[in-house]
Short mmCIF file of C-alpha atoms in Angstrom, two decimals:
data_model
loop_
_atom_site.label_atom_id
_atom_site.label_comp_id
_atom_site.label_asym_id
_atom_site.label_seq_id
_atom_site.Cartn_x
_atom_site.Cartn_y
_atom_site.Cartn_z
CA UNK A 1 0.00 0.00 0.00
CA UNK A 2 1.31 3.35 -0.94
CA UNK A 3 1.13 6.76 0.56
CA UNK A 4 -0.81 7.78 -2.41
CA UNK A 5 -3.83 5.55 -1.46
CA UNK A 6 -4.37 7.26 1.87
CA UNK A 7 -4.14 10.52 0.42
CA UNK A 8 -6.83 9.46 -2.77
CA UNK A 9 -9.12 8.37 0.58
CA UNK A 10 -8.82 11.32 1.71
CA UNK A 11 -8.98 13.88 -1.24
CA UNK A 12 -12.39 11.50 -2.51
CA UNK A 13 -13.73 12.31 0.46
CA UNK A 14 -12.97 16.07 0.95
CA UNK A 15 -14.07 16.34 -2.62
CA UNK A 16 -17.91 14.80 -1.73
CA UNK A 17 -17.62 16.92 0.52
CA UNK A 18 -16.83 19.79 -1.37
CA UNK A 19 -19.50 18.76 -4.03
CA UNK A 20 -22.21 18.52 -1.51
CA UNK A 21 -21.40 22.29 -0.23
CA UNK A 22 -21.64 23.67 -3.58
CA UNK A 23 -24.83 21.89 -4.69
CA UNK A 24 -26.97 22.02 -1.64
CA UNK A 25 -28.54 25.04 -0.91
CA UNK A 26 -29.48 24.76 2.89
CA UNK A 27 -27.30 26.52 5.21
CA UNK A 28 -27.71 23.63 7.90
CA UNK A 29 -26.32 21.18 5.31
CA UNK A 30 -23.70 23.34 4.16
CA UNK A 31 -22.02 23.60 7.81
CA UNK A 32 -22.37 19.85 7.44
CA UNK A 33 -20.45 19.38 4.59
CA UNK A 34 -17.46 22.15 6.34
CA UNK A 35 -17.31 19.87 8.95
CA UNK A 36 -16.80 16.55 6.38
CA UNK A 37 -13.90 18.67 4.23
CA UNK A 38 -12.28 19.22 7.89
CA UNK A 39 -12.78 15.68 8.86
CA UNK A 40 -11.20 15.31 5.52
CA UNK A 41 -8.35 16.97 6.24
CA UNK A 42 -8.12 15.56 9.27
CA UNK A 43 -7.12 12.12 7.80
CA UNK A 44 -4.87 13.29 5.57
CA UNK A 45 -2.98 14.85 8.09
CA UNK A 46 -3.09 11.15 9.86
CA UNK A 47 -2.58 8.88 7.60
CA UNK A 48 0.52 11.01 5.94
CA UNK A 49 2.40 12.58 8.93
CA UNK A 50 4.66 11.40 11.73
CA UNK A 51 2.70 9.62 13.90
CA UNK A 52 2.85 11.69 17.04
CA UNK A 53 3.21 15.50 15.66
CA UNK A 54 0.38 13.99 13.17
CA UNK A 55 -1.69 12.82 15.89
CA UNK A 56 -1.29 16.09 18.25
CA UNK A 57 -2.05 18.59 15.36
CA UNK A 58 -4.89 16.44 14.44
CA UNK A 59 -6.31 16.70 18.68
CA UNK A 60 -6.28 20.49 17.98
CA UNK A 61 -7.57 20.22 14.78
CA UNK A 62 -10.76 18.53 16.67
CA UNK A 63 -10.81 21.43 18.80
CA UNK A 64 -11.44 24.20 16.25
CA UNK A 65 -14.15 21.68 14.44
CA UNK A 66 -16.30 21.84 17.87
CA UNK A 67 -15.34 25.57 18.26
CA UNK A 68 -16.46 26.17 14.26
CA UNK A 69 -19.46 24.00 14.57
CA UNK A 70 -20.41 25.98 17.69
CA UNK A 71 -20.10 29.65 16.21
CA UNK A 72 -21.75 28.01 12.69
CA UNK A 73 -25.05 26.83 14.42
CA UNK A 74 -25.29 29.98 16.20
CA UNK A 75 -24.92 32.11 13.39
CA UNK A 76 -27.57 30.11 11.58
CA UNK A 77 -29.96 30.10 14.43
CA UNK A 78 -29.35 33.89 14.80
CA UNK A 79 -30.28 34.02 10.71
CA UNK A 80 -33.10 31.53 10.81
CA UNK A 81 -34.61 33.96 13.28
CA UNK A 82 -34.06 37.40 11.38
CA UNK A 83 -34.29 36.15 8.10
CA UNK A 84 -37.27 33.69 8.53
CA UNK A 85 -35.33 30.91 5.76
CA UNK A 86 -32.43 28.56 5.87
CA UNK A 87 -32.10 28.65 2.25
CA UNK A 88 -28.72 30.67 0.94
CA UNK A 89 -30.19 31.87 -1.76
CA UNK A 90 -32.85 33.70 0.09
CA UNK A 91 -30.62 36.08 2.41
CA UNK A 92 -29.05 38.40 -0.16
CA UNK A 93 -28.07 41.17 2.52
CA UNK A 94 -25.22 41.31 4.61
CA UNK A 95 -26.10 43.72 7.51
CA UNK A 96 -30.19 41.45 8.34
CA UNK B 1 -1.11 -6.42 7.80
CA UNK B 2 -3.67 -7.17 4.81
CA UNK B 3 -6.70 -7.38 7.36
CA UNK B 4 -5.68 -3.31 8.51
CA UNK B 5 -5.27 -2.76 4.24
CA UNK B 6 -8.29 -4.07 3.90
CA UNK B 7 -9.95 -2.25 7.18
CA UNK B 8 -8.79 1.23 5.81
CA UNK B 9 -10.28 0.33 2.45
CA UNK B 10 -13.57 -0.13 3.90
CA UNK B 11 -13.72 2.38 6.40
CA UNK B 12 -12.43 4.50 3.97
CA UNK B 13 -15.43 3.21 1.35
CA UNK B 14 -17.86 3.71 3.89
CA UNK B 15 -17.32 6.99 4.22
CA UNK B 16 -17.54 7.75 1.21
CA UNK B 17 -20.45 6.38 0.46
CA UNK B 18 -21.99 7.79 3.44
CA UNK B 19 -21.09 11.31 2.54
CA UNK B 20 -22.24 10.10 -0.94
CA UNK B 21 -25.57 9.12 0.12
CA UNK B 22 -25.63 12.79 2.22
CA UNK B 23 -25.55 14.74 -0.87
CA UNK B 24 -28.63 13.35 -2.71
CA UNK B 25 -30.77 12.56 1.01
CA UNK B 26 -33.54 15.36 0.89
CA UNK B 27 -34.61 14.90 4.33
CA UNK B 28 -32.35 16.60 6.58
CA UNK B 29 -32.38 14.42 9.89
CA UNK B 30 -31.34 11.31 7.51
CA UNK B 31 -29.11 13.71 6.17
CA UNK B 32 -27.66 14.23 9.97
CA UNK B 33 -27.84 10.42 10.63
CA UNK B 34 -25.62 9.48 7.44
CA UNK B 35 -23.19 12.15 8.49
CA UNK B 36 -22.86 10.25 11.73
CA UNK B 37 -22.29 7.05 9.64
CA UNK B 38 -19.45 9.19 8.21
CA UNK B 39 -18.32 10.25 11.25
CA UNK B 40 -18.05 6.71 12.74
CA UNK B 41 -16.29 5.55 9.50
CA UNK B 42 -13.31 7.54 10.11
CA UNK B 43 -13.54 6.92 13.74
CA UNK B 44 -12.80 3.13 12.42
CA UNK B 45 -10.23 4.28 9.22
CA UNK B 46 -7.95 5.77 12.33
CA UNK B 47 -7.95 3.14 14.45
CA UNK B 48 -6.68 1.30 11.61
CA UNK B 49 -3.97 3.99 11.26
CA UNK B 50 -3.52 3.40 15.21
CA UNK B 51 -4.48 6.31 16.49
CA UNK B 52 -6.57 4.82 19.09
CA UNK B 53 -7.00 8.08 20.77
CA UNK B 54 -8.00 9.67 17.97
CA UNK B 55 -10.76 7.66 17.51
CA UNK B 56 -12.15 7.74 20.44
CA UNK B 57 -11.59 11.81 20.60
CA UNK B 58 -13.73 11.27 16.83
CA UNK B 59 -16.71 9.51 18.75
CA UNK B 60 -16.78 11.83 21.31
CA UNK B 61 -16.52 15.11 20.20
CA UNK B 62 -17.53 15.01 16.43
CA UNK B 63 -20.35 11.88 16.44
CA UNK B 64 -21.22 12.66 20.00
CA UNK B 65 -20.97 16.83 20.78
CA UNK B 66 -20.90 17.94 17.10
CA UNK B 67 -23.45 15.63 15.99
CA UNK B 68 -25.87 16.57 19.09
CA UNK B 69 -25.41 20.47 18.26
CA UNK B 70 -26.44 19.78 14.66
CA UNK B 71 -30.05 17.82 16.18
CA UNK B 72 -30.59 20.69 18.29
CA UNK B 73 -30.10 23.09 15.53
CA UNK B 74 -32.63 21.39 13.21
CA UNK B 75 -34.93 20.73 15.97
CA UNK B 76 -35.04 24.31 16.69
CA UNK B 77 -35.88 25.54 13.60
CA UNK B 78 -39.22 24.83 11.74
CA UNK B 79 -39.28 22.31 9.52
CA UNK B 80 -40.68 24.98 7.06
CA UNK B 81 -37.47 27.27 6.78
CA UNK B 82 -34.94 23.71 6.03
CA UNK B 83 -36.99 21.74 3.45
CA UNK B 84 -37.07 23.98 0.44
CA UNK B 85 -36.88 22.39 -2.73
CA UNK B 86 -33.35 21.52 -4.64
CA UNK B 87 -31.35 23.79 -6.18
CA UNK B 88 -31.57 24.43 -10.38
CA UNK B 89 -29.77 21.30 -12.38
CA UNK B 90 -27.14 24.18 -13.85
CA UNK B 91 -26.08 25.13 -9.97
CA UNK B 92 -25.85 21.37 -9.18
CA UNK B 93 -23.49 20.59 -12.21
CA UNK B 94 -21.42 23.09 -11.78
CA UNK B 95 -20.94 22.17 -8.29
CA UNK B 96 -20.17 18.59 -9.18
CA UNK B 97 -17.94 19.74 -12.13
CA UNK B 98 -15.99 21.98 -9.55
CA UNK B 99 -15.82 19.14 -6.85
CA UNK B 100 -14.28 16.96 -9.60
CA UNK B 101 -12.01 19.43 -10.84
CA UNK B 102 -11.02 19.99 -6.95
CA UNK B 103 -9.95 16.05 -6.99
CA UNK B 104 -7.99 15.67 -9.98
CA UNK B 105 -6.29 18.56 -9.09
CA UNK B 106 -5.23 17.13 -5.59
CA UNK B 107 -4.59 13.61 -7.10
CA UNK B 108 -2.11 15.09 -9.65
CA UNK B 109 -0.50 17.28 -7.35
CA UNK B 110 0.16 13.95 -4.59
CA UNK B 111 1.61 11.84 -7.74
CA UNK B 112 5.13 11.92 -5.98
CA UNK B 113 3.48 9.92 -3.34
CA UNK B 114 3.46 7.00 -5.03
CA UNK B 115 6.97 6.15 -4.66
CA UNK B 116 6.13 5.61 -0.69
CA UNK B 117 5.19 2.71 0.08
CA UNK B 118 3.64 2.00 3.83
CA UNK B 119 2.98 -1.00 5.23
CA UNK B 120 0.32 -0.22 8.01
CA UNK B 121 0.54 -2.56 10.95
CA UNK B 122 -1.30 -2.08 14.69
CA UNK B 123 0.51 -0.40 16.80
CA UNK B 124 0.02 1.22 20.18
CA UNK B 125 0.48 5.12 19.75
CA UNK B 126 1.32 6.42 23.25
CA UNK B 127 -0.42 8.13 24.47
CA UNK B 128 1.89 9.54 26.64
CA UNK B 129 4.04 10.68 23.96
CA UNK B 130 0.84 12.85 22.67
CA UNK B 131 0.48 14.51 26.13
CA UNK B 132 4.55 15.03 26.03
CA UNK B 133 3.92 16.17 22.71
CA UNK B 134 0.81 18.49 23.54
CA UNK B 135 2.15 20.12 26.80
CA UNK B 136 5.93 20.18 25.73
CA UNK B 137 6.72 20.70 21.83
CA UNK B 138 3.39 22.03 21.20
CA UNK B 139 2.04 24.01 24.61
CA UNK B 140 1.93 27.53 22.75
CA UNK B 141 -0.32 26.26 20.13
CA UNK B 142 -2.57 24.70 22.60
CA UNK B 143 -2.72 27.82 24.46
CA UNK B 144 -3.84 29.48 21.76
CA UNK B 145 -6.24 27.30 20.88
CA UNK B 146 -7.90 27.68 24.23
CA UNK B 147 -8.26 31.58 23.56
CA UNK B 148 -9.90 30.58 20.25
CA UNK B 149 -12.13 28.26 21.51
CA UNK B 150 -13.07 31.14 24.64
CA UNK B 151 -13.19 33.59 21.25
CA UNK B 152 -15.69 30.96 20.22
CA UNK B 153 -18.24 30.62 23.56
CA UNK B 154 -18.60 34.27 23.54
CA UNK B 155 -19.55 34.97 20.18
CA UNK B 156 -21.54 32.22 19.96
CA UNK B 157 -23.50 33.58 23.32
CA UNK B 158 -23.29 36.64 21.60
CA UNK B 159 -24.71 35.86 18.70
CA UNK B 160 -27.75 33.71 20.32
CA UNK B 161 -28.68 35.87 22.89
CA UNK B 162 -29.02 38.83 20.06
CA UNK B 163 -32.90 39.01 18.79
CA UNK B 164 -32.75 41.38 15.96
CA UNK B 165 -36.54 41.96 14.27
CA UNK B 166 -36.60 41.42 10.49
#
């Protein structure tokens, strides 16, 4: 088994990831799909690294997904409320 | 050694599929509960990798906290504002076309990987050695980490506890 096949696990899935951001229009299931393309990364950075400096970048990385995830569902709450729609498309203004 | 090649190949698969299966899943809480099959997937790809603490850290935090937060946040809004119908079939192709363009670009750029061959076996990462690794090597970066994720828990208070009217 070659490096290159843990990386191709990893890039397929950052890039179903990345397709599923860019074709779904839900904001819910957008911050879902961010959080695959980190997870993503997150095995890259695993399977291809040295084990421990891998390992301990990766524990961090886990930290900003929970402190992203946090901020993310806040912010959509906070829009679902103002802007009575989930739906990208539908909240064209910056300042709600 | 095959049984782990063959364990990463399927975890790996499963994953995929999973996050396959996300994209064309309309409702959004089986949307959620595929996502969680995702999650678990590469909770089983790293211990494969052994990093047993990594996938436990994976179940916790991303299928357990992350996973919960995402529930709530569809719970508490009406069903009404999520389920719209799908995007145009132009958006959704170029999407895909971008996505695919995204991968061969990576795969062409990790060619020189090829030439490295591993030969995964199960191993017992120490934990130890992460802690060492964490509070020694690393201890500025984790400081700062823990300012981000304070930076974090405020706005995120901030942000909820803020009723603007339309």
């Amino acid at each position: 088994m070659s490096s290159y096949s843990l990386a191709a696990i990893s890039f397929v899935l950052f890039s179903l990831a990345a397709a599923g951001f860019l074709t779904c229009g839900s904001l819910v299931r957008m911050l879902m799909f961010l959080e695959l393309m980190l997870n993503a990364a997150n095995i890259a950075l695993v399977a291809l690294g040295p084990e421990t400096v891998s390992q301990a970048y990766a524990v961090m990385l886990f930290a900003i997904a929970a402190a992203e995830a946090g901020v993310g569902l806040a912010l959509l709450i906070t829009l679902a409320s103002v802007f009575k729609t989930l739906e990208a498309e539908n909240i064209r203004e910056l300042k709600g | 050694m095959i049984i782990i090649t063959a364990a990463i190949y399927v975890f790996g698969g499963l994953a995929a599929l999973a996050t396959l299966l996300m994209i064309f899943q309309r409702d959004p809480v089986k949307a959620a509960m595929l996502m969680l099959g995702a999650l678990l997937s590469t909770a089983g790809l790293y211990l494969a990798l052994s990093a047993q603490l990594l996938a436990v850290l994976q179940i916790i935090l991303y299928a357990g906290a992350i996973m919960t937060l995402f529930i709530v946040a569809l719970t508490a809004t009406p069903a009404a504002w999520r389920d719209k119908p799908a995007r145009g079939s132009f958006a959704k192709v170029l999407g895909l076309a971008v996505a695919a363009v995204i991968l061969t670009e990576l795969l062409k750029v990790s060619g020189a990987l090829k030439a490295i061959i591993v030969s995964p076996e199960f191993t017992e990462t120490g934990t130890l050695d992460l802690a060492m690794a964490l509070f020694g090597r690393f201890a500025f970066q984790f400081e700062l980490l823990s300012l981000v994720i304070l930076a974090a828990i405020v706005a995120a208070v901030a942000l909820a506890s803020k009723r603007r009217p339309a």
